[in-house]
Amino acid sequence: MQTRSSETLLRRKFLLGTLGGTTLGLVALAPRRAAAADVTLLETGSSLLYPLFNLWVPKYTAMHPGLRITTQSTGSGTGIAQAVSGVAQIGASDAYMSSPQLKKSPGILNIPLAISAQTVNYNVPGLNDAGIKLSGPVLAAIYSGKITHWNDPAIAKINPGVSLPNHGITPIHRTDGSGDTFIFTQYLSFSTPEWANSVAYGTTISWPPVQGGIGAIGNPGMVQACGQTPYSIAYIGVSFHAQIAKAGLGTALLQNRDGNFVLPNPATVGAAASALEAKTPPDQRISLIFAPGASSYPIINYEYAIVNSRQASPVIAAAVRDFLTWAVDPSGGNAPEFLNVVEFLPLPDKIAALSKAQIAKIR
Amino acid sequence: MSVSQLALEFPRLRGRRIRTRIGWVLSIFAFALVALPLADILILVTVRGISAISPQLFLSATNGISGGLLNAIVGTFVLSGGALIIGVPIGVGAGIYLAEFGTGSFGFVVRFLSDVLTGIPSIVLGYFAYITMIIGLGWQFSALAGAITLAMMIVPYMARLTELSLRQVPLSLREAGYALGAPERKVVFRIVLPPAMPGVLTGALLALAISVGETAPLIYTAGWSNYVWNGKLTHEPIGYLTYVIWSFINQPFASAHALAFAAAFLVVLVVLVINVSARLILFARA
Amino acid sequence: MHTSAFRIGTICLAALIPGMLIAVVLFLALYSWPAINFNGLGFLFRDTWSLGNLYADPVSVHGAQVPIGAQYGILVFIVGTLATSFIALLIAVPVSLGVAIFLAEGAPPRLRPTLSLIVELLAVVPSVVYGLWGVAVLVPLIAHYIAPGLSAVLGFIPFFAGGSPTGFGLLSSSLVLTLMVVPIITATVYSALLQVPRPDKEAAYALGAMKFEVAVRAMLPMVRGSIIGAIILGLGRALGETMAVLMVSGGALNYLPATITSPISTMASFIVSQLDSAEQDPTGMAVRSLAEIALVLFIITVIVNVIARMITKGLHVGLATRA
């Protein structure tokens, strides 16, 4: 008995030793930056902004050795929450903070980094190449269960000549705290008083019960669910256009405030942005949804970096300031080489100036 | 008379034979029902993950949505290792108490609460750890918080499985030990524990598997880092493979998907290797 | 007999378990107390979960600051949790027993380690990988084959009719949970069956029983305690399972499942998917209500354990009196 147990113990010690040694070896092998000068920043939040941050960070950290920036895709809600609590230095969000939130946590800056848009996509076999026209009221009715079939008269009315199938619609929404939900529901609220009074908008809302309605997580969750579910409809951030194309989803033409049906492209998004640019207040909390203009695309928004104006140390504050300043600069993060990949629009000069003014407040 | 001839003469026997045959078929079918999805999972993960395997994977860290998995691999080792270091001694100790001395009401309470603890969703423990360690103690995202949370999850499993295997050891062995005048410590470690080691080891392996595979609690305690762990137990987030699986599959880039499947492949491979090694240990003893 | 230092040592370690649990429960209860007050008993029976209008000023309702229109009800999630666990166990228990019997008695002894390894591997596959496989393979399978099949064969029962446009839902969640629970039950029952003393088995054979009958009629009852224990462990895993269910459940909100393929949400998956949204609520009532969900889930787990204990105790008493 004694020999056996010591044998086992020996074997176990050997295994543990090998494990430990391998770990230490791997750690030693890995290229390490100078420990003393390391500044570590954490960016977390919007899944819509995540692809862009992942293009920025490698480029920027290559220019600044000693700086470590970790990116995470967790949803706008988490981005705001962790920026406020200080766990993350930069919170990414498609939604600006609400007044009650700011009252609770004064000193949090909402800094636009770029302009993005959102598409409403659908998966209707046979019609995914032709663009189905949809309006805010129609979408509101779909998402509240009042319109249940694709060939509903309300949809047929705005799509003359299109043979819509007699099939149930499966509306897909985001379950996580999502900036995409925020801008989508703002579109529904601004265009449909009935929705505004009952459901309103937010990063998370109480979706009206629709039997069979699906909740997905993250933008690609939306793409996946829509792609796998015939006759479904979803709202997806524009930075996922490649995945949308790959999944073969259709993109809807949305009715803007002037009544025209438009697709998102630099022209229509730019038109919406310039219509509301002048109205942007110094704290830059403004909705760009349902902008006036004949060719304006109705669902566009500023992508925000939610940052606490008081950072843990001057060194960290400087690092955050430098990074964000680079990000909003047309020769830095706002250059076409980054924005074109995700189909975002650069900030107009006046807005970039406002952003820089806010960035300067970070101490 | 052979059994088959008997069966013809006695209908009840024939009925029993038929039922027995059906029974075996059903149980083999049950096994297939279990083995086929496993095979499918392994095939899926291998086929999609192997395309991303390259030396680069093990030498560089994730860089946003591409790169390698070094930081995640090291992180998983550190977090699981830490969880075992903290959790196994506590769990086995508790299991020893339950099996050897836990016949009273305190033992009943510990046993009962141990089962209850296994039922707490991992996200609850993660959130609890977030509020108490990350925010409350100010550790920020840290390896230590992650390891402690994982340890909290594996202790009840270890305790119950240790107890169950110790219970299978016949009472006579213990009595012999005590009769020889051995103190409790010696009876447990030298006499009772060794034959139960296969069960305890299986428990430790299940615990390791749980640690390697957990995601929800680590999201709120270990956070995530694109950089290899620099040895700091607190105030420094750490990466881990399951985060890559969970999060990178949600990215629109093929490189991210490949990394996610590669990470899944690695996790499954590591866990397979652990299991096979455990079997080898167990059989070397026999 | 004096208490040895060793015994005291093990007592201290064992005491950490109740200690941990008390800490978590205290935290949950204290943290969710304002929400418990605000939500009242209707929390369990309301089927609407609404965070209210987060972009308008909060109002004071029943003495607590909450967003306008905030109303928290978790009936949908309770039903989702119980339904998935129940269906998972319904399928898992017979399958696990079948596999355990096959491993212990039916398989050639040389093959046993390999075969039991295969079953154990199911236990070590991480939850996210199950979710990954669920989304990639199981969900389309349900959408294209299983759901229409169920509808064709059992369609006269409304619960099974209707097919599934998406595949996400109660069925996919339950099946994934089944796969996760089977290895736990099987491993425990298998090792218990292996421990059945040979004389007891031989006695059954001597009475003329066939191999399968020995396994089912003689050995299984002997390990009844292990079986119940294994089922509780399995149920614990099923009730608390988060990630895999999160990825295949369909994330239902504000409606109860009507068929076996309806989307659902479980309490655990809901907490994960809603935690960051809840943090958007400046009044904090949403996160406290989520903590209340965790508390409810915890209480359900306790109730389940109590019932299981009573069953096990009853069995032991029965066996004792028979002897």
PDB file of C-alpha atoms in Angstrom, chain A residues 94-325:
ATOM      1  CA  ASP A  94     -23.552  53.683 -29.876  1.00  0.00           C
ATOM      2  CA  ALA A  95     -25.797  55.406 -27.408  1.00  0.00           C
ATOM      3  CA  TYR A  96     -25.117  58.563 -25.478  1.00  0.00           C
ATOM      4  CA  MET A  97     -25.832  58.528 -21.778  1.00  0.00           C
ATOM      5  CA  SER A  98     -29.213  59.622 -20.506  1.00  0.00           C
ATOM      6  CA  SER A  99     -29.693  62.711 -18.371  1.00  0.00           C
ATOM      7  CA  PRO A 100     -30.553  60.692 -15.256  1.00  0.00           C
ATOM      8  CA  GLN A 101     -27.378  58.656 -15.803  1.00  0.00           C
ATOM      9  CA  LEU A 102     -25.293  61.818 -16.106  1.00  0.00           C
ATOM     10  CA  LYS A 103     -26.925  63.258 -13.036  1.00  0.00           C
ATOM     11  CA  LYS A 104     -25.846  60.171 -11.125  1.00  0.00           C
ATOM     12  CA  SER A 105     -22.340  60.213 -12.555  1.00  0.00           C
ATOM     13  CA  PRO A 106     -21.329  63.757 -13.463  1.00  0.00           C
ATOM     14  CA  GLY A 107     -18.050  64.243 -15.195  1.00  0.00           C
ATOM     15  CA  ILE A 108     -18.473  61.431 -17.715  1.00  0.00           C
ATOM     16  CA  LEU A 109     -17.740  62.554 -21.270  1.00  0.00           C
ATOM     17  CA  ASN A 110     -19.562  61.250 -24.343  1.00  0.00           C
ATOM     18  CA  ILE A 111     -17.079  61.749 -27.168  1.00  0.00           C
ATOM     19  CA  PRO A 112     -18.073  60.946 -30.779  1.00  0.00           C
ATOM     20  CA  LEU A 113     -15.376  59.099 -32.677  1.00  0.00           C
ATOM     21  CA  ALA A 114     -17.053  58.447 -36.016  1.00  0.00           C
ATOM     22  CA  ILE A 115     -20.448  58.298 -37.662  1.00  0.00           C
ATOM     23  CA  SER A 116     -22.014  54.928 -38.250  1.00  0.00           C
ATOM     24  CA  ALA A 117     -25.303  53.653 -39.574  1.00  0.00           C
ATOM     25  CA  GLN A 118     -27.576  50.688 -39.137  1.00  0.00           C
ATOM     26  CA  THR A 119     -29.329  48.533 -41.685  1.00  0.00           C
ATOM     27  CA  VAL A 120     -32.564  46.638 -41.392  1.00  0.00           C
ATOM     28  CA  ASN A 121     -31.979  43.244 -42.954  1.00  0.00           C
ATOM     29  CA  TYR A 122     -34.333  40.459 -43.833  1.00  0.00           C
ATOM     30  CA  ASN A 123     -34.203  36.928 -45.134  1.00  0.00           C
ATOM     31  CA  VAL A 124     -37.052  36.366 -47.567  1.00  0.00           C
ATOM     32  CA  PRO A 125     -36.248  33.642 -50.068  1.00  0.00           C
ATOM     33  CA  GLY A 126     -36.439  35.116 -53.540  1.00  0.00           C
ATOM     34  CA  LEU A 127     -36.500  38.730 -52.432  1.00  0.00           C
ATOM     35  CA  ASN A 128     -33.080  39.089 -50.813  1.00  0.00           C
ATOM     36  CA  ASP A 129     -31.610  40.777 -53.879  1.00  0.00           C
ATOM     37  CA  ALA A 130     -34.498  43.114 -54.490  1.00  0.00           C
ATOM     38  CA  GLY A 131     -34.795  45.709 -51.782  1.00  0.00           C
ATOM     39  CA  ILE A 132     -38.023  45.569 -49.808  1.00  0.00           C
ATOM     40  CA  LYS A 133     -39.212  49.000 -48.684  1.00  0.00           C
ATOM     41  CA  LEU A 134     -40.069  49.415 -45.036  1.00  0.00           C
ATOM     42  CA  SER A 135     -41.102  52.368 -42.898  1.00  0.00           C
ATOM     43  CA  GLY A 136     -40.896  53.176 -39.222  1.00  0.00           C
ATOM     44  CA  PRO A 137     -44.596  52.565 -38.526  1.00  0.00           C
ATOM     45  CA  VAL A 138     -44.492  49.253 -40.412  1.00  0.00           C
ATOM     46  CA  LEU A 139     -41.441  48.110 -38.484  1.00  0.00           C
ATOM     47  CA  ALA A 140     -43.044  49.181 -35.231  1.00  0.00           C
ATOM     48  CA  ALA A 141     -46.091  47.121 -36.099  1.00  0.00           C
ATOM     49  CA  ILE A 142     -43.926  44.106 -36.977  1.00  0.00           C
ATOM     50  CA  TYR A 143     -42.006  44.307 -33.736  1.00  0.00           C
ATOM     51  CA  SER A 144     -45.162  44.671 -31.676  1.00  0.00           C
ATOM     52  CA  GLY A 145     -46.886  41.762 -33.340  1.00  0.00           C
ATOM     53  CA  LYS A 146     -49.534  43.779 -35.139  1.00  0.00           C
ATOM     54  CA  ILE A 147     -48.211  42.838 -38.567  1.00  0.00           C
ATOM     55  CA  THR A 148     -47.576  39.123 -38.669  1.00  0.00           C
ATOM     56  CA  HIS A 149     -47.211  38.216 -42.320  1.00  0.00           C
ATOM     57  CA  TRP A 150     -44.979  39.460 -45.090  1.00  0.00           C
ATOM     58  CA  ASN A 151     -47.902  39.994 -47.445  1.00  0.00           C
ATOM     59  CA  ASP A 152     -49.708  42.236 -44.992  1.00  0.00           C
ATOM     60  CA  PRO A 153     -51.520  45.106 -46.754  1.00  0.00           C
ATOM     61  CA  ALA A 154     -49.399  47.691 -44.978  1.00  0.00           C
ATOM     62  CA  ILE A 155     -46.189  46.228 -46.400  1.00  0.00           C
ATOM     63  CA  ALA A 156     -47.746  45.610 -49.801  1.00  0.00           C
ATOM     64  CA  LYS A 157     -48.872  49.222 -49.978  1.00  0.00           C
ATOM     65  CA  ILE A 158     -45.353  50.604 -49.846  1.00  0.00           C
ATOM     66  CA  ASN A 159     -44.012  47.838 -52.085  1.00  0.00           C
ATOM     67  CA  PRO A 160     -46.146  48.029 -55.207  1.00  0.00           C
ATOM     68  CA  GLY A 161     -45.347  45.391 -57.757  1.00  0.00           C
ATOM     69  CA  VAL A 162     -43.450  43.135 -55.388  1.00  0.00           C
ATOM     70  CA  SER A 163     -44.978  39.718 -54.797  1.00  0.00           C
ATOM     71  CA  LEU A 164     -44.651  39.259 -51.072  1.00  0.00           C
ATOM     72  CA  PRO A 165     -44.978  35.723 -49.734  1.00  0.00           C
ATOM     73  CA  ASN A 166     -47.783  34.680 -47.441  1.00  0.00           C
ATOM     74  CA  HIS A 167     -45.552  33.694 -44.579  1.00  0.00           C
ATOM     75  CA  GLY A 168     -45.140  34.684 -40.950  1.00  0.00           C
ATOM     76  CA  ILE A 169     -42.484  37.217 -40.009  1.00  0.00           C
ATOM     77  CA  THR A 170     -39.960  36.351 -37.306  1.00  0.00           C
ATOM     78  CA  PRO A 171     -38.691  39.582 -35.772  1.00  0.00           C
ATOM     79  CA  ILE A 172     -35.229  39.320 -34.240  1.00  0.00           C
ATOM     80  CA  HIS A 173     -34.082  41.711 -31.510  1.00  0.00           C
ATOM     81  CA  ARG A 174     -30.993  42.095 -29.361  1.00  0.00           C
ATOM     82  CA  THR A 175     -31.134  40.677 -25.848  1.00  0.00           C
ATOM     83  CA  ASP A 176     -27.945  42.284 -24.575  1.00  0.00           C
ATOM     84  CA  GLY A 177     -27.722  45.951 -23.673  1.00  0.00           C
ATOM     85  CA  SER A 178     -27.199  47.265 -27.156  1.00  0.00           C
ATOM     86  CA  GLY A 179     -26.568  50.593 -28.789  1.00  0.00           C
ATOM     87  CA  ASP A 180     -28.084  49.086 -31.920  1.00  0.00           C
ATOM     88  CA  THR A 181     -31.328  48.548 -30.058  1.00  0.00           C
ATOM     89  CA  PHE A 182     -31.073  52.143 -28.867  1.00  0.00           C
ATOM     90  CA  ILE A 183     -30.845  53.650 -32.341  1.00  0.00           C
ATOM     91  CA  PHE A 184     -33.350  51.244 -33.866  1.00  0.00           C
ATOM     92  CA  THR A 185     -35.960  51.937 -31.221  1.00  0.00           C
ATOM     93  CA  GLN A 186     -35.270  55.663 -31.527  1.00  0.00           C
ATOM     94  CA  TYR A 187     -36.152  55.352 -35.212  1.00  0.00           C
ATOM     95  CA  LEU A 188     -39.351  53.558 -34.269  1.00  0.00           C
ATOM     96  CA  SER A 189     -40.159  56.103 -31.550  1.00  0.00           C
ATOM     97  CA  PHE A 190     -39.482  59.189 -33.650  1.00  0.00           C
ATOM     98  CA  SER A 191     -41.526  57.887 -36.585  1.00  0.00           C
ATOM     99  CA  THR A 192     -44.379  56.186 -34.752  1.00  0.00           C
ATOM    100  CA  PRO A 193     -46.096  57.998 -31.861  1.00  0.00           C
ATOM    101  CA  GLU A 194     -47.798  54.779 -30.803  1.00  0.00           C
ATOM    102  CA  TRP A 195     -44.442  53.111 -30.223  1.00  0.00           C
ATOM    103  CA  ALA A 196     -43.029  56.166 -28.484  1.00  0.00           C
ATOM    104  CA  ASN A 197     -45.878  56.155 -26.003  1.00  0.00           C
ATOM    105  CA  SER A 198     -45.871  52.458 -25.245  1.00  0.00           C
ATOM    106  CA  VAL A 199     -42.372  51.070 -25.644  1.00  0.00           C
ATOM    107  CA  ALA A 200     -40.097  54.097 -26.170  1.00  0.00           C
ATOM    108  CA  TYR A 201     -36.360  53.656 -26.748  1.00  0.00           C
ATOM    109  CA  GLY A 202     -33.291  52.505 -24.870  1.00  0.00           C
ATOM    110  CA  THR A 203     -30.330  50.178 -24.966  1.00  0.00           C
ATOM    111  CA  THR A 204     -32.643  47.623 -23.534  1.00  0.00           C
ATOM    112  CA  ILE A 205     -36.407  47.737 -23.804  1.00  0.00           C
ATOM    113  CA  SER A 206     -39.327  45.581 -22.930  1.00  0.00           C
ATOM    114  CA  TRP A 207     -39.992  44.052 -26.323  1.00  0.00           C
ATOM    115  CA  PRO A 208     -43.702  43.482 -26.910  1.00  0.00           C
ATOM    116  CA  PRO A 209     -44.499  39.791 -26.869  1.00  0.00           C
ATOM    117  CA  VAL A 210     -44.417  38.339 -30.370  1.00  0.00           C
ATOM    118  CA  GLN A 211     -44.799  34.573 -30.447  1.00  0.00           C
ATOM    119  CA  GLY A 212     -41.682  33.129 -32.013  1.00  0.00           C
ATOM    120  CA  GLY A 213     -39.697  36.359 -31.771  1.00  0.00           C
ATOM    121  CA  ILE A 214     -36.011  35.652 -31.309  1.00  0.00           C
ATOM    122  CA  GLY A 215     -33.424  37.361 -29.141  1.00  0.00           C
ATOM    123  CA  ALA A 216     -29.843  37.328 -30.400  1.00  0.00           C
ATOM    124  CA  ILE A 217     -26.607  38.442 -28.802  1.00  0.00           C
ATOM    125  CA  GLY A 218     -24.288  40.824 -30.540  1.00  0.00           C
ATOM    126  CA  ASN A 219     -24.394  41.983 -34.114  1.00  0.00           C
ATOM    127  CA  PRO A 220     -23.050  38.748 -35.578  1.00  0.00           C
ATOM    128  CA  GLY A 221     -25.624  36.916 -33.477  1.00  0.00           C
ATOM    129  CA  MET A 222     -28.187  38.942 -35.380  1.00  0.00           C
ATOM    130  CA  VAL A 223     -26.579  38.093 -38.713  1.00  0.00           C
ATOM    131  CA  GLN A 224     -26.451  34.439 -37.827  1.00  0.00           C
ATOM    132  CA  ALA A 225     -30.023  34.241 -36.562  1.00  0.00           C
ATOM    133  CA  CYS A 226     -31.351  36.113 -39.572  1.00  0.00           C
ATOM    134  CA  GLY A 227     -29.321  34.019 -41.983  1.00  0.00           C
ATOM    135  CA  GLN A 228     -30.535  30.773 -40.458  1.00  0.00           C
ATOM    136  CA  THR A 229     -34.169  31.767 -40.171  1.00  0.00           C
ATOM    137  CA  PRO A 230     -36.152  32.197 -43.368  1.00  0.00           C
ATOM    138  CA  TYR A 231     -38.661  35.051 -43.332  1.00  0.00           C
ATOM    139  CA  SER A 232     -36.982  36.806 -40.448  1.00  0.00           C
ATOM    140  CA  ILE A 233     -36.059  40.446 -40.013  1.00  0.00           C
ATOM    141  CA  ALA A 234     -33.247  42.008 -37.961  1.00  0.00           C
ATOM    142  CA  TYR A 235     -31.423  45.295 -37.342  1.00  0.00           C
ATOM    143  CA  ILE A 236     -27.674  45.115 -37.822  1.00  0.00           C
ATOM    144  CA  GLY A 237     -24.812  47.599 -37.606  1.00  0.00           C
ATOM    145  CA  VAL A 238     -23.275  48.654 -40.901  1.00  0.00           C
ATOM    146  CA  SER A 239     -19.766  47.516 -39.928  1.00  0.00           C
ATOM    147  CA  PHE A 240     -21.042  44.001 -40.517  1.00  0.00           C
ATOM    148  CA  HIS A 241     -21.880  44.573 -44.174  1.00  0.00           C
ATOM    149  CA  ALA A 242     -19.441  41.887 -45.310  1.00  0.00           C
ATOM    150  CA  GLN A 243     -21.044  39.281 -43.085  1.00  0.00           C
ATOM    151  CA  ILE A 244     -24.477  40.404 -44.216  1.00  0.00           C
ATOM    152  CA  ALA A 245     -23.443  39.993 -47.826  1.00  0.00           C
ATOM    153  CA  LYS A 246     -21.937  36.597 -47.107  1.00  0.00           C
ATOM    154  CA  ALA A 247     -25.122  35.429 -45.437  1.00  0.00           C
ATOM    155  CA  GLY A 248     -27.065  36.615 -48.461  1.00  0.00           C
ATOM    156  CA  LEU A 249     -29.433  38.789 -46.466  1.00  0.00           C
ATOM    157  CA  GLY A 250     -31.539  41.470 -48.057  1.00  0.00           C
ATOM    158  CA  THR A 251     -31.192  45.102 -47.023  1.00  0.00           C
ATOM    159  CA  ALA A 252     -34.365  47.099 -46.651  1.00  0.00           C
ATOM    160  CA  LEU A 253     -34.878  50.597 -47.977  1.00  0.00           C
ATOM    161  CA  LEU A 254     -36.071  52.691 -45.069  1.00  0.00           C
ATOM    162  CA  GLN A 255     -38.459  55.582 -45.239  1.00  0.00           C
ATOM    163  CA  ASN A 256     -36.926  58.798 -43.994  1.00  0.00           C
ATOM    164  CA  ARG A 257     -38.592  61.804 -42.462  1.00  0.00           C
ATOM    165  CA  ASP A 258     -39.278  63.308 -45.887  1.00  0.00           C
ATOM    166  CA  GLY A 259     -41.037  60.137 -47.000  1.00  0.00           C
ATOM    167  CA  ASN A 260     -38.398  58.786 -49.368  1.00  0.00           C
ATOM    168  CA  PHE A 261     -37.051  55.257 -49.242  1.00  0.00           C
ATOM    169  CA  VAL A 262     -33.266  55.147 -49.062  1.00  0.00           C
ATOM    170  CA  LEU A 263     -30.427  52.682 -48.684  1.00  0.00           C
ATOM    171  CA  PRO A 264     -27.408  53.507 -46.524  1.00  0.00           C
ATOM    172  CA  ASN A 265     -24.421  54.739 -48.496  1.00  0.00           C
ATOM    173  CA  PRO A 266     -21.920  57.560 -47.977  1.00  0.00           C
ATOM    174  CA  ALA A 267     -24.240  59.995 -49.736  1.00  0.00           C
ATOM    175  CA  THR A 268     -27.387  59.282 -47.743  1.00  0.00           C
ATOM    176  CA  VAL A 269     -25.564  58.940 -44.428  1.00  0.00           C
ATOM    177  CA  GLY A 270     -23.612  62.100 -45.122  1.00  0.00           C
ATOM    178  CA  ALA A 271     -26.818  63.949 -45.929  1.00  0.00           C
ATOM    179  CA  ALA A 272     -28.329  62.997 -42.589  1.00  0.00           C
ATOM    180  CA  ALA A 273     -25.167  63.920 -40.734  1.00  0.00           C
ATOM    181  CA  SER A 274     -24.909  67.381 -42.275  1.00  0.00           C
ATOM    182  CA  ALA A 275     -28.588  68.032 -41.602  1.00  0.00           C
ATOM    183  CA  LEU A 276     -28.108  67.681 -37.858  1.00  0.00           C
ATOM    184  CA  GLU A 277     -24.460  68.577 -37.489  1.00  0.00           C
ATOM    185  CA  ALA A 278     -25.177  72.173 -36.638  1.00  0.00           C
ATOM    186  CA  LYS A 279     -27.508  71.158 -33.825  1.00  0.00           C
ATOM    187  CA  THR A 280     -24.849  69.173 -31.940  1.00  0.00           C
ATOM    188  CA  PRO A 281     -24.446  70.669 -28.446  1.00  0.00           C
ATOM    189  CA  PRO A 282     -21.043  71.010 -26.759  1.00  0.00           C
ATOM    190  CA  ASP A 283     -21.570  67.836 -24.742  1.00  0.00           C
ATOM    191  CA  GLN A 284     -22.318  66.131 -28.060  1.00  0.00           C
ATOM    192  CA  ARG A 285     -25.241  64.137 -26.762  1.00  0.00           C
ATOM    193  CA  ILE A 286     -27.634  64.202 -29.683  1.00  0.00           C
ATOM    194  CA  SER A 287     -29.597  61.752 -31.677  1.00  0.00           C
ATOM    195  CA  LEU A 288     -29.017  61.680 -35.427  1.00  0.00           C
ATOM    196  CA  ILE A 289     -32.005  59.461 -36.014  1.00  0.00           C
ATOM    197  CA  PHE A 290     -34.731  60.359 -38.508  1.00  0.00           C
ATOM    198  CA  ALA A 291     -32.858  63.373 -39.817  1.00  0.00           C
ATOM    199  CA  PRO A 292     -34.679  65.720 -42.194  1.00  0.00           C
ATOM    200  CA  GLY A 293     -33.585  65.859 -45.815  1.00  0.00           C
ATOM    201  CA  ALA A 294     -34.775  64.292 -49.040  1.00  0.00           C
ATOM    202  CA  SER A 295     -31.944  61.815 -49.228  1.00  0.00           C
ATOM    203  CA  SER A 296     -31.113  61.389 -45.572  1.00  0.00           C
ATOM    204  CA  TYR A 297     -30.775  57.878 -44.236  1.00  0.00           C
ATOM    205  CA  PRO A 298     -32.895  57.623 -41.096  1.00  0.00           C
ATOM    206  CA  ILE A 299     -30.739  55.423 -38.857  1.00  0.00           C
ATOM    207  CA  ILE A 300     -27.329  56.970 -38.308  1.00  0.00           C
ATOM    208  CA  ASN A 301     -25.535  57.792 -35.088  1.00  0.00           C
ATOM    209  CA  TYR A 302     -22.370  59.048 -33.508  1.00  0.00           C
ATOM    210  CA  GLU A 303     -20.158  56.304 -32.131  1.00  0.00           C
ATOM    211  CA  TYR A 304     -19.184  57.407 -28.652  1.00  0.00           C
ATOM    212  CA  ALA A 305     -16.223  56.858 -26.429  1.00  0.00           C
ATOM    213  CA  ILE A 306     -17.577  57.131 -22.900  1.00  0.00           C
ATOM    214  CA  VAL A 307     -14.711  58.389 -20.783  1.00  0.00           C
ATOM    215  CA  ASN A 308     -14.446  59.559 -17.209  1.00  0.00           C
ATOM    216  CA  SER A 309     -12.956  63.038 -17.130  1.00  0.00           C
ATOM    217  CA  ARG A 310     -11.084  62.039 -13.973  1.00  0.00           C
ATOM    218  CA  GLN A 311      -8.716  59.167 -14.662  1.00  0.00           C
ATOM    219  CA  ALA A 312      -6.714  57.164 -12.144  1.00  0.00           C
ATOM    220  CA  SER A 313      -3.398  58.882 -12.874  1.00  0.00           C
ATOM    221  CA  PRO A 314      -1.990  61.664 -15.079  1.00  0.00           C
ATOM    222  CA  VAL A 315      -0.071  59.034 -17.047  1.00  0.00           C
ATOM    223  CA  ILE A 316      -3.230  57.121 -17.902  1.00  0.00           C
ATOM    224  CA  ALA A 317      -5.115  60.321 -18.648  1.00  0.00           C
ATOM    225  CA  ALA A 318      -2.402  61.402 -21.063  1.00  0.00           C
ATOM    226  CA  ALA A 319      -2.429  58.016 -22.761  1.00  0.00           C
ATOM    227  CA  VAL A 320      -6.219  58.153 -23.195  1.00  0.00           C
ATOM    228  CA  ARG A 321      -6.085  61.733 -24.474  1.00  0.00           C
ATOM    229  CA  ASP A 322      -3.389  60.965 -27.011  1.00  0.00           C
ATOM    230  CA  PHE A 323      -5.169  57.897 -28.302  1.00  0.00           C
ATOM    231  CA  LEU A 324      -8.551  59.589 -28.660  1.00  0.00           C
ATOM    232  CA  THR A 325      -7.009  62.666 -30.283  1.00  0.00           C
TER     233      THR A 325
END
